[in-house]
Structure formats: C-alpha cells, structure tokens
mmCIF file of C-alpha atoms in Angstrom:
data_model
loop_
_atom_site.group_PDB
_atom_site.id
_atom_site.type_symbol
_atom_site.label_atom_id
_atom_site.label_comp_id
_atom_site.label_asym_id
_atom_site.label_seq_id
_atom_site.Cartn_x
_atom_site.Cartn_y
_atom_site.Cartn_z
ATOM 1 C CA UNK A 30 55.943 38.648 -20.983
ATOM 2 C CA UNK A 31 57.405 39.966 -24.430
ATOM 3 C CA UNK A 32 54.918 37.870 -27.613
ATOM 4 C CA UNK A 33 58.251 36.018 -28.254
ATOM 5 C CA UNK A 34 58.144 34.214 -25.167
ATOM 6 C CA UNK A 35 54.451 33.937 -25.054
ATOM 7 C CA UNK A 36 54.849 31.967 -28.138
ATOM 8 C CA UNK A 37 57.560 29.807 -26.741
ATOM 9 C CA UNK A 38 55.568 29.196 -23.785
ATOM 10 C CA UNK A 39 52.755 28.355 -25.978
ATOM 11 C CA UNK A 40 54.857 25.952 -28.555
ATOM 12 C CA UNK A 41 56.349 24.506 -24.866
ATOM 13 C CA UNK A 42 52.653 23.568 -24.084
ATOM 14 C CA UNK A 43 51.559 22.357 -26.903
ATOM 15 C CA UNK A 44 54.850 20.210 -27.818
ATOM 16 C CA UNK A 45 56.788 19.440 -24.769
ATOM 17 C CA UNK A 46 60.223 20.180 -24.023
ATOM 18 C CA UNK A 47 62.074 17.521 -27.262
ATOM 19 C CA UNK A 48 59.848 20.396 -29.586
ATOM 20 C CA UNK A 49 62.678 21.505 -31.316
ATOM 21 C CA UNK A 50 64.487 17.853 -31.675
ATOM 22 C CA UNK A 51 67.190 18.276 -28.823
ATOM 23 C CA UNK A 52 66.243 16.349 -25.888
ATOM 24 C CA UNK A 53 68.513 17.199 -23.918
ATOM 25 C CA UNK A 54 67.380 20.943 -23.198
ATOM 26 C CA UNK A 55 65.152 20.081 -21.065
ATOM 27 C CA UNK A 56 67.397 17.715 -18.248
ATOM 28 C CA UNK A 57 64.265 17.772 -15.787
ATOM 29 C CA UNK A 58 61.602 15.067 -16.946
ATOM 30 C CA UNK A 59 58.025 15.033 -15.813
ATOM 31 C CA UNK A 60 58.836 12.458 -13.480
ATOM 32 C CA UNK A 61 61.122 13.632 -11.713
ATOM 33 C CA UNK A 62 60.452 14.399 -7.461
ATOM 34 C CA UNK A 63 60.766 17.957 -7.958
ATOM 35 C CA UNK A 64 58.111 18.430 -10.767
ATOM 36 C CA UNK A 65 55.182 19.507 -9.109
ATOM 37 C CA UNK A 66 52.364 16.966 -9.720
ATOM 38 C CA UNK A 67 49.368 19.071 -9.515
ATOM 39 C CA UNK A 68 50.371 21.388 -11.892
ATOM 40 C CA UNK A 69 50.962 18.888 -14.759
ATOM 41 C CA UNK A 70 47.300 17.805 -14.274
ATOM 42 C CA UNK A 71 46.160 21.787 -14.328
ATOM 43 C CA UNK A 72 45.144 21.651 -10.267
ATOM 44 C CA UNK A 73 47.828 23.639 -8.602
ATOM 45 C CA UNK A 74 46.427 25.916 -6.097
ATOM 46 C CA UNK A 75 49.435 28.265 -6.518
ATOM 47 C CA UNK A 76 48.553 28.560 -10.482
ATOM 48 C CA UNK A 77 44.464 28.790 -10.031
ATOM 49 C CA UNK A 78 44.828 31.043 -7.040
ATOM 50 C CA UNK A 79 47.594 33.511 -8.583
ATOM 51 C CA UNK A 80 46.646 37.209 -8.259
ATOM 52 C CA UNK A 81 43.656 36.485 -5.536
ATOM 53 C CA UNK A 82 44.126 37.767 -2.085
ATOM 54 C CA UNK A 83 45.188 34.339 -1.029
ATOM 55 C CA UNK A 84 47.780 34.224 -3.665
ATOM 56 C CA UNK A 85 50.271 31.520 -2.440
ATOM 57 C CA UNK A 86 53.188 32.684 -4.350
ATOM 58 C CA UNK A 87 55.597 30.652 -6.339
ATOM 59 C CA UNK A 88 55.156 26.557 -6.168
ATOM 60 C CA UNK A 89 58.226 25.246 -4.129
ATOM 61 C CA UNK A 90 58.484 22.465 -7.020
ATOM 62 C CA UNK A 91 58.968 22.804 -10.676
ATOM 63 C CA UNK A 92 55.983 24.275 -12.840
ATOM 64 C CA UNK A 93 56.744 23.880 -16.673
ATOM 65 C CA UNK A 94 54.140 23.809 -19.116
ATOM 66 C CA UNK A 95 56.555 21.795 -21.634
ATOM 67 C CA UNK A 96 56.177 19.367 -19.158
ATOM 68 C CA UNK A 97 52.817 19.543 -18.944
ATOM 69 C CA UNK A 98 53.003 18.260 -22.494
ATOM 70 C CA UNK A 99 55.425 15.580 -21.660
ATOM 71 C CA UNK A 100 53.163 14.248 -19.111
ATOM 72 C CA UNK A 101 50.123 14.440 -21.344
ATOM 73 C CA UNK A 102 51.866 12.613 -23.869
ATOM 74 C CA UNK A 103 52.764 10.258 -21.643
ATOM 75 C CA UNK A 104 49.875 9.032 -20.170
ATOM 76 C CA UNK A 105 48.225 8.470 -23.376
ATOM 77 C CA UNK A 106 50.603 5.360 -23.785
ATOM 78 C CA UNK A 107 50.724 4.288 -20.249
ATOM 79 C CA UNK A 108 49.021 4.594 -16.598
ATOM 80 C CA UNK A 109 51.722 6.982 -14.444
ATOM 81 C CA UNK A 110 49.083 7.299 -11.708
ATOM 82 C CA UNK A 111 50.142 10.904 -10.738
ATOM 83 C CA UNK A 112 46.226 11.505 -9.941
ATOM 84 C CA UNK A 113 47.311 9.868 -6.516
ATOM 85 C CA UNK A 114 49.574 12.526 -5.490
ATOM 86 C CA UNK A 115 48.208 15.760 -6.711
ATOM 87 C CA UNK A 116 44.819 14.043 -4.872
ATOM 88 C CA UNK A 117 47.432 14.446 -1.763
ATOM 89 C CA UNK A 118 48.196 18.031 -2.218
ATOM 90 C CA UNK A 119 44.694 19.107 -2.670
ATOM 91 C CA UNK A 120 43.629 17.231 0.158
ATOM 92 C CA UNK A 121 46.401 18.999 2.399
ATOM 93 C CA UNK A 122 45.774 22.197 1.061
ATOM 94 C CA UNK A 123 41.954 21.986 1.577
ATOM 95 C CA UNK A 124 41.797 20.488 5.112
ATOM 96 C CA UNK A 125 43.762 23.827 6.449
ATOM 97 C CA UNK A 126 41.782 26.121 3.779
ATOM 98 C CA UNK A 127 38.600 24.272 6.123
ATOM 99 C CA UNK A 128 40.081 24.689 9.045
ATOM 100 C CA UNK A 129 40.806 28.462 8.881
ATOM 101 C CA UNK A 130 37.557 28.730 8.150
ATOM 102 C CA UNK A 131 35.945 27.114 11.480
ATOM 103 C CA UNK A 132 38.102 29.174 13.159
ATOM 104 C CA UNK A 133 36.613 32.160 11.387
ATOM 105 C CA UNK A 134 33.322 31.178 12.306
ATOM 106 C CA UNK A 135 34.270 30.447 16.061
ATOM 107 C CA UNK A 136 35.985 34.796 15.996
ATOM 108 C CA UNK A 137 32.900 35.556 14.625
ATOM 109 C CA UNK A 138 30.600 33.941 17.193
ATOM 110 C CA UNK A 139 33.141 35.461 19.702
ATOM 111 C CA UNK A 140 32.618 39.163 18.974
ATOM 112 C CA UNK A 141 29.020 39.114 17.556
ATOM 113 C CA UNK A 142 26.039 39.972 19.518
ATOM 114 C CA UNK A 143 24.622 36.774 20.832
ATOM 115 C CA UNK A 144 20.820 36.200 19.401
ATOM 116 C CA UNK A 145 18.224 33.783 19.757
ATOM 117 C CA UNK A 146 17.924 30.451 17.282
ATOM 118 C CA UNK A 147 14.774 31.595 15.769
ATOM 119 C CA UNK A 148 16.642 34.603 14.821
ATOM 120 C CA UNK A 149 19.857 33.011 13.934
ATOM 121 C CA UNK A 150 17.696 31.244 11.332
ATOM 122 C CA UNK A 151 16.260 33.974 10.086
ATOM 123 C CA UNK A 152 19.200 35.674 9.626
ATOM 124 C CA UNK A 153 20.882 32.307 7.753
ATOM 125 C CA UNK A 154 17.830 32.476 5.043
ATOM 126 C CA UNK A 155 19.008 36.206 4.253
ATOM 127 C CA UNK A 156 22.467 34.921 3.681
ATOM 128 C CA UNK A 157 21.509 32.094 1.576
ATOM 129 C CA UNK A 158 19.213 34.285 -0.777
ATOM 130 C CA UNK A 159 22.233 36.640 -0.755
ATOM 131 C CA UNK A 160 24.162 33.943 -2.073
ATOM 132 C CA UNK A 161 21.990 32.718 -4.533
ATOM 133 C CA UNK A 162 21.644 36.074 -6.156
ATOM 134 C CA UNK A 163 25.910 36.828 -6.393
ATOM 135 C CA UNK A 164 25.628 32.984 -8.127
ATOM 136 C CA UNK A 165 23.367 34.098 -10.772
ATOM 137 C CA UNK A 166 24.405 37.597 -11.553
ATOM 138 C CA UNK A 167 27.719 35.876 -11.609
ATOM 139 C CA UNK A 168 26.539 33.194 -14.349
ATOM 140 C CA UNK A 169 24.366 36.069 -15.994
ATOM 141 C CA UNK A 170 27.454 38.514 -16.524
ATOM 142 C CA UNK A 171 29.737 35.279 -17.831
ATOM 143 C CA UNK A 172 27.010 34.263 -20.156
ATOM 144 C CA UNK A 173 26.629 38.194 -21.024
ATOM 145 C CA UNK A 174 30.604 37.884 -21.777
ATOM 146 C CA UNK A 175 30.053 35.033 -23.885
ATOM 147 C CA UNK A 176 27.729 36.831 -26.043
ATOM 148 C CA UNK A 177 24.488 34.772 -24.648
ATOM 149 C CA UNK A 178 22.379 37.567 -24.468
ATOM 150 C CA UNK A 179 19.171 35.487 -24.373
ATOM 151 C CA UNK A 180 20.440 33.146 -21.617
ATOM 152 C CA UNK A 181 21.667 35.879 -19.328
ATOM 153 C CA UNK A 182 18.318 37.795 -19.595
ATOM 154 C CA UNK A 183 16.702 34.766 -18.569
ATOM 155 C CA UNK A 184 18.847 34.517 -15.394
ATOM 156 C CA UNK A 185 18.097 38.221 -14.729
ATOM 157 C CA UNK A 186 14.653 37.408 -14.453
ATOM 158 C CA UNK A 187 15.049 34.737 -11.696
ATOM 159 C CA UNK A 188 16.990 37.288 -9.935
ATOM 160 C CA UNK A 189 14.635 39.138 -9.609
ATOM 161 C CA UNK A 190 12.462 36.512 -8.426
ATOM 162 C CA UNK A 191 15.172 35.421 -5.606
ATOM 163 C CA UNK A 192 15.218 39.740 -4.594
ATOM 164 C CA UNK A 193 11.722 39.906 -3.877
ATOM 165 C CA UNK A 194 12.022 36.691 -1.569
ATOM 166 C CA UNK A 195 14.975 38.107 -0.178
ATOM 167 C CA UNK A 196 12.807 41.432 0.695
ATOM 168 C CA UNK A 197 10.731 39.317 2.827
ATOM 169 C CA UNK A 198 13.217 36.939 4.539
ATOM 170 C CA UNK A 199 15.172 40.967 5.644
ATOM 171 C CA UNK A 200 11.511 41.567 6.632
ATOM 172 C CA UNK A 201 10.889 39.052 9.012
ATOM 173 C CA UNK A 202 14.686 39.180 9.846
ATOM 174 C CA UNK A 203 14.049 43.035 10.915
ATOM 175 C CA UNK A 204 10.397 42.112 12.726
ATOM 176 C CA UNK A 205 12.224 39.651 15.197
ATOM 177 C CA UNK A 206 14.546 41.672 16.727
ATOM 178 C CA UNK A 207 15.047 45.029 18.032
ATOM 179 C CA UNK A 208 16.194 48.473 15.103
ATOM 180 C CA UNK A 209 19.585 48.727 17.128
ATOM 181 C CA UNK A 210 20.478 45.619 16.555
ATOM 182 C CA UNK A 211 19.466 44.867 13.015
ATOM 183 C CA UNK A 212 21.641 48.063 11.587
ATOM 184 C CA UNK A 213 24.221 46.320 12.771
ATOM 185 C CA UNK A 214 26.011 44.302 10.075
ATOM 186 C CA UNK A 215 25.858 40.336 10.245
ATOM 187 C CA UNK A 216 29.168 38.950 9.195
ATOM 188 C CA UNK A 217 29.247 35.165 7.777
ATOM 189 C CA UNK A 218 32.063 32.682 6.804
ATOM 190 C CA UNK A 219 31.928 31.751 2.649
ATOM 191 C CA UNK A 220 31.767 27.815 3.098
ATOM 192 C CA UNK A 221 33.718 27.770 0.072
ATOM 193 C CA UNK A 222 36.287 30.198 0.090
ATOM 194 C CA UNK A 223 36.472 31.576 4.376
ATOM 195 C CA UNK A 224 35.547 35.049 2.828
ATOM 196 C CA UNK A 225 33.543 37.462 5.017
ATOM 197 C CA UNK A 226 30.055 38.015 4.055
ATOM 198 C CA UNK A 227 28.048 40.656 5.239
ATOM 199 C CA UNK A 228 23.789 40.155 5.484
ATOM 200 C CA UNK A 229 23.406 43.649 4.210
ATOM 201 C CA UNK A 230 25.896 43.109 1.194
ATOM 202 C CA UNK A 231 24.267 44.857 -2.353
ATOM 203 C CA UNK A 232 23.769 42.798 -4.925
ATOM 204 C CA UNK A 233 27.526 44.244 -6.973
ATOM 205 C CA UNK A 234 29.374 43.126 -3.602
ATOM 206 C CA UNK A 235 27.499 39.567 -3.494
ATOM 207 C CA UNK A 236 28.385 39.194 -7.586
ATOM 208 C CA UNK A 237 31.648 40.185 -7.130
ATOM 209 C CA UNK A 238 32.454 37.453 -5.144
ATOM 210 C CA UNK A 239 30.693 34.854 -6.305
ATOM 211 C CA UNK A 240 31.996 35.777 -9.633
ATOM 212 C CA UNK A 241 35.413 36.251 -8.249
ATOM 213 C CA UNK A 242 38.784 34.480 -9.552
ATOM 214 C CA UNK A 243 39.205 33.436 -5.601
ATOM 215 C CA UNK A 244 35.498 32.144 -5.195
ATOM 216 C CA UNK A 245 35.709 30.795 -8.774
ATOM 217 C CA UNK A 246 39.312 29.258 -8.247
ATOM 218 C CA UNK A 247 38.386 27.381 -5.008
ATOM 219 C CA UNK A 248 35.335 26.163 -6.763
ATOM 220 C CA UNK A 249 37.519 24.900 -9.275
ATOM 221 C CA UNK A 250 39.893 23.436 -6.680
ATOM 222 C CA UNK A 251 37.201 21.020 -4.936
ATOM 223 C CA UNK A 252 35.757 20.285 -7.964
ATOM 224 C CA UNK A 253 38.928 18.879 -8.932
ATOM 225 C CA UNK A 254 39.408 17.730 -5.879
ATOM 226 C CA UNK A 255 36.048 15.955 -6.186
ATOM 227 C CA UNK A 256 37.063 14.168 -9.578
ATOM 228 C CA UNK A 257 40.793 12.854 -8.125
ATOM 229 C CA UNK A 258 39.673 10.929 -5.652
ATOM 230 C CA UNK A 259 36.503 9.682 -8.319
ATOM 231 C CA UNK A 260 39.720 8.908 -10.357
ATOM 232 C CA UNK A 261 41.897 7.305 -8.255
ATOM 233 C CA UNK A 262 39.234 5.217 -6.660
ATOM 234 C CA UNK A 263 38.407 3.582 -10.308
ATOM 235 C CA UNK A 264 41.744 2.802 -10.513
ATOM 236 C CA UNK A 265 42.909 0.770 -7.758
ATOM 237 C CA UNK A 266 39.652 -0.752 -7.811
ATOM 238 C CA UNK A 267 40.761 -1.489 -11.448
ATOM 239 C CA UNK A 268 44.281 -2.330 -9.914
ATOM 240 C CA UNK A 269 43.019 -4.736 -7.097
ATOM 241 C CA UNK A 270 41.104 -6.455 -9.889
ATOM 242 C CA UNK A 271 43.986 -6.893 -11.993
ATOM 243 C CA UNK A 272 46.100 -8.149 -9.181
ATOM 244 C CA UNK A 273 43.474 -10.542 -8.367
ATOM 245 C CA UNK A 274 43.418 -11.638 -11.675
ATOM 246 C CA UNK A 275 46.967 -12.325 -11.840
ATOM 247 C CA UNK A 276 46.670 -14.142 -8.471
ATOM 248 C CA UNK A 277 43.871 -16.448 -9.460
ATOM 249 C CA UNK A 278 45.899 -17.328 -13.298
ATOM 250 C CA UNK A 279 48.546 -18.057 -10.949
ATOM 251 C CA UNK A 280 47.068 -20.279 -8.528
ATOM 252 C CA UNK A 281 45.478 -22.226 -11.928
ATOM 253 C CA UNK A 282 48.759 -22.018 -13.425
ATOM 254 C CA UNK A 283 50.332 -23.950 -10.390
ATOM 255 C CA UNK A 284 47.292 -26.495 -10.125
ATOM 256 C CA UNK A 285 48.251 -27.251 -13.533
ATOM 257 C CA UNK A 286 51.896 -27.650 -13.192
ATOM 258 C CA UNK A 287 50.654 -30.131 -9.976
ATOM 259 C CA UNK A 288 48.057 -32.367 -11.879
ATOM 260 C CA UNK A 289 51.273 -31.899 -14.908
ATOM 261 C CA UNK A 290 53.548 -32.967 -12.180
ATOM 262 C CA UNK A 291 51.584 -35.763 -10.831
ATOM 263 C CA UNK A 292 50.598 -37.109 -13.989
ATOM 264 C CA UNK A 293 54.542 -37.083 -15.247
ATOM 265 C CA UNK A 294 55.412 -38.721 -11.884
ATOM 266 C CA UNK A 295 53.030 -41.265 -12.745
ATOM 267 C CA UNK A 296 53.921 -42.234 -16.289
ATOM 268 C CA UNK A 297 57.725 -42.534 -14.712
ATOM 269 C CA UNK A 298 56.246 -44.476 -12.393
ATOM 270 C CA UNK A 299 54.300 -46.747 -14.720
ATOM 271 C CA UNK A 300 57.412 -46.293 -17.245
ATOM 272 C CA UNK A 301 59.652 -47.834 -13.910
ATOM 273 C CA UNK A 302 57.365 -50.479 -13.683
ATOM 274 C CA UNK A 303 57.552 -51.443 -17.019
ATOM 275 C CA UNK A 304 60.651 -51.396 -16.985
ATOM 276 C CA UNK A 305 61.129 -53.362 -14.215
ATOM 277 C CA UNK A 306 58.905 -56.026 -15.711
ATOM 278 C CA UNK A 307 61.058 -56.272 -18.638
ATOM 279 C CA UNK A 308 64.231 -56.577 -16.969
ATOM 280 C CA UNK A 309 62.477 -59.778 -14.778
ATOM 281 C CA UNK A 310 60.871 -61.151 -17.945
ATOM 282 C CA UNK A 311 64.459 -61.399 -19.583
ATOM 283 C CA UNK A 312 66.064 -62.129 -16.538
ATOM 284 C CA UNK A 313 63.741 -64.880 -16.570
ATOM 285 C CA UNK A 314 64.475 -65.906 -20.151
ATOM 286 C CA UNK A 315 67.868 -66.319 -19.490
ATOM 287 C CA UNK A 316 67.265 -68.100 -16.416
ATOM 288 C CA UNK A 317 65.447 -70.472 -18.254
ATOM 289 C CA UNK A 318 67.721 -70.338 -21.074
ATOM 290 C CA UNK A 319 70.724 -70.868 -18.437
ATOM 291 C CA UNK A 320 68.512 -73.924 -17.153
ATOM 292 C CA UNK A 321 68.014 -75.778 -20.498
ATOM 293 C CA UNK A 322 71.776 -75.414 -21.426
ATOM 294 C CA UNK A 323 72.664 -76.838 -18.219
ATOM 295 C CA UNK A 324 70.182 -79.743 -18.556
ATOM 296 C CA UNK A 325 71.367 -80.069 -22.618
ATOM 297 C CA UNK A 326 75.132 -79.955 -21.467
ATOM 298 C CA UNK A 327 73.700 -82.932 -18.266
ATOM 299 C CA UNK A 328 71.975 -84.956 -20.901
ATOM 300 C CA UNK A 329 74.910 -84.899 -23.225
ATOM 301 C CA UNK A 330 77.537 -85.717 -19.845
ATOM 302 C CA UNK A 331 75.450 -88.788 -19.088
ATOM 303 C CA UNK A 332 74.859 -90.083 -22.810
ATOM 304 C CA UNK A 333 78.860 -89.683 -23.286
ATOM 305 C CA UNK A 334 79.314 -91.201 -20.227
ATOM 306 C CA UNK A 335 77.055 -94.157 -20.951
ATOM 307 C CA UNK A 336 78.637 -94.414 -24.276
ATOM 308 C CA UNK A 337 82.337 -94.588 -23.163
ATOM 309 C CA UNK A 338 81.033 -97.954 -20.399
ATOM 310 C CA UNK A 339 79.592 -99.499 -23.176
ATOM 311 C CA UNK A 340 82.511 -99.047 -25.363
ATOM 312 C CA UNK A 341 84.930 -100.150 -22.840
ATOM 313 C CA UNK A 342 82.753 -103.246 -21.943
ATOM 314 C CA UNK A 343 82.815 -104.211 -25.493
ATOM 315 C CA UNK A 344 86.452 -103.931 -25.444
ATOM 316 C CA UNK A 345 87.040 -106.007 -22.337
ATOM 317 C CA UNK A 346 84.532 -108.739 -23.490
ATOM 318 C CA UNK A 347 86.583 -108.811 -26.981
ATOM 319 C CA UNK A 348 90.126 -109.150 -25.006
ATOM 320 C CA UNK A 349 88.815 -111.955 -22.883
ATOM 321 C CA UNK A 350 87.043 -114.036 -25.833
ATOM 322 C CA UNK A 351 90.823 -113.380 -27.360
ATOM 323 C CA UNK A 352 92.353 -114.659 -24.294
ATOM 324 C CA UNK A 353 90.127 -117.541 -23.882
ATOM 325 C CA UNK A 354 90.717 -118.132 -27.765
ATOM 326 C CA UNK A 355 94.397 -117.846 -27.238
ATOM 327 C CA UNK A 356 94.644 -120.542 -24.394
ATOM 328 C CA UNK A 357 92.285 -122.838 -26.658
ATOM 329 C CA UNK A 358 94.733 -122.910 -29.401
ATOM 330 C CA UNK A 359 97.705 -123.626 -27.054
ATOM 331 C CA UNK A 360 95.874 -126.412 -25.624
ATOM 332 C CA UNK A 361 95.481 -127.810 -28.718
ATOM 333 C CA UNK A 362 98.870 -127.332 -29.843
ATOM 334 C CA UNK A 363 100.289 -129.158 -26.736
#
C-alpha cells in the first residue's frame, strides 16, 4: 500500500466516510446487512487471523475502516446493539475452531502408543511446564520490545525457575517408562489454538508459539469473545429492566385513568342527580304554582258568582216592591 493510501485509510479511520463533506461517497452505511459486524467492533477473525496459517481469507461482508468510524460515532449517541451479532459470529467461529480440535486429540490418541494413566500424567505435567515457559519468554521478549528491560529480566529469572522443574517432571517422565519409548516424540493439541505440540519442543519452538500472531490472535478472539457476551448480558438485563419499567408506569398509568374514570363517572352521576333534583324541585314549583292559580282563578269564579245572585236578587226584590207599589197606586186611583 503506496503512503498516499495509507493516509487515506488512516483519515477513513479516524473520520468516517462524510470526512471530506460529501456524504454521498460512501452509499454503504454501517448498518447496512452486508457490513460485517465484527469488524466494526475490531473482532473479525478474518482481520486478527490475517497472515497466520489459518488465515481465513477475505470477509464475505464489507470491511471498511471509515465505517468503523461511522459506527463508533454512532454509538456514542445511541445503543445500536451490534455486540449481539458479532457475539454470534465469534461464537460460530469458535465452536468449529473447538471442535477441530477434539478431533485432533481423538487422531492423536489413534496413532500414539497407548500408555498407562500414571504415565499419561506425567507426561501432561511436561507439557504444561512447556507451556508455561513459551508464555513467559513470550511476555519477556514483548516487554524486551517495549524497552522494559528490568521487567523482562525479571521474567527470565522465573524461567529459569519453571526449566529446572521442568528437568525433573522429563525425569520422572523418562523413569516410568521404557528408553524406546520416551525418544519418541509426544504430540499434544494447543487448547487454545488446535496447534501441535511436541513434549520435547526447545524452549525457541515453545516461545514461538506462544508468542505467535495465531496463538496471540485466538487469545485475542476468546477474550473478546469473553467480553461480548459480558456485554450483551448487561444489556438486556438493562433492557428487560427498562421494559419492565415501562410495563409497571403503564399499568399505574391505567389504574389512574380507572380511579380518573370512576371518579368522573361519579361526579356525572352526582351532577345527574342534581340535576334531576332540580328539574323535580321546579317541576314542583310550578305544580304548586299551577295549583294556587287554579284555586285563585276558583275563589274568584265563586265570589263573581255569588256576587252576580246577589245582584240579581236585589234587582228582582226592587221590581216586585215596584210592582206591588204600582198596583197600590191604581187601587187608590180607582
């Protein structure tokens, strides 16, 4: 790669793909299907194991490192949750890196000499010790890189420490079986990587893989590994918690709205009744009033009607004292 487009790559990762102002040049967003997950959280087996002897060639989905950026930008605003899937991947890729290596171990017990437990055990302390020292001359020549001289002798001296025990495990190792079968070489499955180990491996063999980019890359794969599913267990516990949350203020909510409900029913209720009692107290009012008019208009009927006999009986009385009068005179007058 030319320095040109190292630094492009490099403004890509540190800006994201709108780094020059155009949006548009980059018509793929982070979130897209086809953007590989695990690479824009840094996890991709097919980046960390590039250039091993397991390389796994080219990611079948989109690796951009602009992206990257996108994503990291992203997420500092809002929860995207892409932990979930690249958990997925690594869990996928893991299970059949595991189950290659059982069926290493099962060719191995195949077409190695059989031997007793004792020895077996025996044999499986050499291999640990063997381990142990490729893990610190490993650590010692990073920290020698590093320029922590002080700290790397230091780890030099426990190697030693783990040789001489390893002298004596080999020791014991050669007493309990017979010198035929102890020159032959003891082959063992890496736990961590399915790499062949040999017991009778030097220490540059034993630090070469321990120190390796494939035994360092699928450290760095389970490790990650390890911290997903850390991560994605926080948060849907966080999520469930949330939804429950919501759930209970919406179960209060609706109480509310019911005892709201109820209580509104019941002033329309009482409001109904009141209501009601109105409309029969006026009704009543103007029954009464109806009542007294009726008996005002019947008192004033009868008082008429006594006043028109009396009037009429004066009349007649007065006609028949005129009468009487009348004939008196003509008496007279005959």
């Amino acid at each position: 790669m030319s320095a040109q487009a190292q630094m492009r790559a490099l403004l890509d990762q540190l800006m994201g793909t709108a780094r020059d102002g155009d949006e548009t040049r980059q018509r793929v967003k982070f979130t897209d299907e086809r953007v590989c997950k695990s690479h824009l959280l840094d996890c991709c087996p097919h980046d960390i194991l590039a250039g091993t002897r397991m390389d796994l060639g080219e990611c079948t989905k989109i690796h951009d490192l602009a992206l990257r950026a996108d994503y990291e930008i992203a997420s500092k605003e809002r929860d995207l949750f892409f932990e979930l899937d690249a958990m997925d991947h690594l869990e996928s890729f893991i299970a059949e890196c595991d189950r290659r290596t059982e069926l290493a171990k099962k060719r191995l017990a195949e077409t190695q000499e059989e031997i007793s437990a004792e020895v077996a055990a025996k044999a499986e302390k050499v291999h640990e010790l063997n381990e142990d020292i490729g893990k610190l001359l490993a650590k010692a020549e990073q920290l020698g890189a590093e320029g922590n001289v002080d700290e790397s002798q230091k780890i030099l001296m426990e190697v030693e420490k783990v040789r001489a025990k390893k002298k004596e495990a080999e020791e014991e190792y050669r007493n309990s079986m017979p010198a035929s079968s102890f020159q032959q070489q003891k082959l063992r499955v890496c736990e961590v990587c399915s790499a062949y180990l040999g017991l009778h491996d030097n220490d540059r063999r034993l630090a070469d893989h321990f120190g390796g980019k494939l035994h360092l890359g699928f450290i760095q794969i389970r490790e990650k590994l390890d911290q997903l599913r850390k991560t994605v267990a926080e948060k849907q516990e966080k999520r469930n918690q949330d939804r429950l949350r919501r759930r209970e203020e919406r179960e209060r909510e609706e109480r509310t709205g019911q005892r709201s409900g109820s209580r509104n029913r019941d002033r329309r209720r009482s409001r109904s009744r009141e209501r009601r009692r109105r409309r029969s107290r006026s009704i009543s009012r103007e029954k009464r009033k109806s009542r007294s008019k009726s008996r005002e208009r019947e008192r004033h009927r009868r008082h008429r009607s006594r006043s028109g006999s009396h009037s009429r009986g004066h009349r007649r009385g007065s006609r028949d004292r005129t009468s009487k009068h009348k004939k008196e005179v003509w008496t007279i007058r005959k």
